[in-house]
Amino acid sequence: MTQYTIPAVATARAHLLAVLDGPDRRMDLSAEDELDAAGAQLIVAALRRAETEGRPLMLRMAEGSPAGRTWSALALDRLYQPVPLPGPGRPAGAAPVADDAAAGRAGGAE
């Protein structure tokens, strides 16, 4: 479980920097990961940095998860639409995963 929360901001930042510098270019928030507004701000900063560098980062979240609900409640899904991960009550592979080009950014809003 990863915490993207105020108490864990230093650890979350280090994790995001590792993802940005790594070859995978994908960040997954599972059903067990925690997210608050501070963590969401870090994730948005990482997504924007990745775009600026011309190396987009794919954000994936478990549908129906607390992190996904927080992301939507903050209206961040209007800026960055996460690719769905299997969530509660949904088996793995139940729906196709969007391709890399469509995954990171929704609607081109800035």
CSV table of C-alpha atoms in Angstrom, one decimal:
chain,number,residue,atom,x,y,z
A,1,MET,CA,0.0,0.0,0.0
A,2,THR,CA,1.3,3.4,-1.0
A,3,GLN,CA,0.2,6.5,0.8
A,4,TYR,CA,-0.1,9.7,-1.2
A,5,THR,CA,-1.1,11.7,1.9
A,6,ILE,CA,0.1,14.7,4.0
A,7,PRO,CA,1.8,12.5,6.6
A,8,ALA,CA,3.6,10.5,3.9
A,9,VAL,CA,4.4,13.3,1.5
A,10,ALA,CA,8.2,12.9,1.5
A,11,THR,CA,7.9,9.1,0.8
A,12,ALA,CA,5.2,9.8,-1.9
A,13,ARG,CA,7.4,12.4,-3.6
A,14,ALA,CA,10.4,10.0,-3.6
A,15,HIS,CA,8.2,7.3,-5.1
A,16,LEU,CA,6.9,9.7,-7.9
A,17,LEU,CA,10.4,10.8,-8.7
A,18,ALA,CA,11.5,7.2,-9.1
A,19,VAL,CA,8.6,6.6,-11.4
A,20,LEU,CA,9.5,9.7,-13.5
A,21,ASP,CA,13.1,8.6,-13.8
A,22,GLY,CA,12.3,4.9,-14.5
A,23,PRO,CA,11.6,3.1,-17.7
A,24,ASP,CA,8.1,2.0,-16.9
A,25,ARG,CA,6.4,5.4,-17.1
A,26,ARG,CA,3.3,4.0,-15.4
A,27,MET,CA,1.9,4.8,-12.0
A,28,ASP,CA,-0.7,2.5,-10.5
A,29,LEU,CA,-2.9,3.3,-7.6
A,30,SER,CA,-4.5,0.1,-6.4
A,31,ALA,CA,-7.6,-0.3,-4.3
A,32,GLU,CA,-5.5,-0.2,-1.1
A,33,ASP,CA,-3.6,3.0,-1.9
A,34,GLU,CA,-4.4,6.1,0.0
A,35,LEU,CA,-4.8,9.6,-1.6
A,36,ASP,CA,-5.6,13.0,-0.2
A,37,ALA,CA,-5.5,16.5,-1.8
A,38,ALA,CA,-1.8,16.8,-1.0
A,39,GLY,CA,-1.0,13.5,-2.7
A,40,ALA,CA,-3.2,14.4,-5.6
A,41,GLN,CA,-1.2,17.6,-6.0
A,42,LEU,CA,2.0,15.7,-6.1
A,43,ILE,CA,0.6,13.3,-8.8
A,44,VAL,CA,-0.6,16.2,-10.9
A,45,ALA,CA,2.8,17.8,-10.7
A,46,ALA,CA,4.4,14.5,-11.8
A,47,LEU,CA,2.0,14.2,-14.7
A,48,ARG,CA,2.7,17.7,-15.8
A,49,ARG,CA,6.5,17.3,-15.5
A,50,ALA,CA,6.3,14.1,-17.6
A,51,GLU,CA,4.3,16.0,-20.3
A,52,THR,CA,6.8,18.9,-20.3
A,53,GLU,CA,9.6,16.4,-20.8
A,54,GLY,CA,7.8,14.8,-23.7
A,55,ARG,CA,7.7,11.5,-21.8
A,56,PRO,CA,4.0,11.0,-20.8
A,57,LEU,CA,3.2,9.1,-17.6
A,58,MET,CA,0.3,6.7,-17.6
A,59,LEU,CA,-1.9,7.0,-14.5
A,60,ARG,CA,-3.9,3.9,-13.6
A,61,MET,CA,-6.4,3.7,-10.7
A,62,ALA,CA,-8.7,1.0,-9.4
A,63,GLU,CA,-12.2,1.8,-10.2
A,64,GLY,CA,-14.4,2.4,-7.2
A,65,SER,CA,-11.4,2.7,-4.9
A,66,PRO,CA,-11.1,5.4,-2.3
A,67,ALA,CA,-8.2,7.0,-4.3
A,68,GLY,CA,-10.3,7.0,-7.4
A,69,ARG,CA,-13.2,8.7,-5.6
A,70,THR,CA,-10.9,11.3,-4.1
A,71,TRP,CA,-9.4,12.0,-7.6
A,72,SER,CA,-12.9,12.5,-9.0
A,73,ALA,CA,-14.1,14.5,-6.0
A,74,LEU,CA,-11.2,16.9,-6.6
A,75,ALA,CA,-12.4,17.1,-10.3
A,76,LEU,CA,-8.9,16.0,-11.4
A,77,ASP,CA,-10.5,13.4,-13.7
A,78,ARG,CA,-11.3,16.4,-15.9
A,79,LEU,CA,-7.6,17.1,-16.4
A,80,TYR,CA,-6.2,13.6,-16.2
A,81,GLN,CA,-8.5,10.6,-16.8
A,82,PRO,CA,-6.9,7.5,-15.2
A,83,VAL,CA,-6.9,4.2,-17.0
A,84,PRO,CA,-9.0,1.8,-15.0
A,85,LEU,CA,-7.4,-1.0,-13.0
A,86,PRO,CA,-9.6,-3.9,-11.8
A,87,GLY,CA,-11.4,-2.7,-8.7
A,88,PRO,CA,-13.8,-4.0,-6.1
A,89,GLY,CA,-16.2,-6.4,-7.7
A,90,ARG,CA,-14.5,-6.3,-11.1
A,91,PRO,CA,-12.3,-9.2,-12.2
A,92,ALA,CA,-8.9,-8.6,-13.8
A,93,GLY,CA,-9.2,-8.2,-17.6
A,94,ALA,CA,-12.9,-7.4,-17.4
A,95,ALA,CA,-12.4,-4.3,-19.7
A,96,PRO,CA,-9.8,-3.3,-22.2
A,97,VAL,CA,-7.1,-0.9,-21.1
A,98,ALA,CA,-6.8,2.3,-23.1
A,99,ASP,CA,-3.7,2.6,-25.2
A,100,ASP,CA,-0.8,4.8,-24.1
A,101,ALA,CA,-1.7,7.7,-26.3
A,102,ALA,CA,-5.2,8.0,-25.0
A,103,ALA,CA,-4.5,7.1,-21.4
A,104,GLY,CA,-2.8,10.1,-19.7
A,105,ARG,CA,-4.7,13.2,-20.8
A,106,ALA,CA,-8.4,13.8,-21.2
A,107,GLY,CA,-9.6,16.5,-23.5
A,108,GLY,CA,-6.4,18.5,-23.7
A,109,ALA,CA,-7.4,20.8,-20.8
A,110,GLU,CA,-4.6,22.8,-19.3
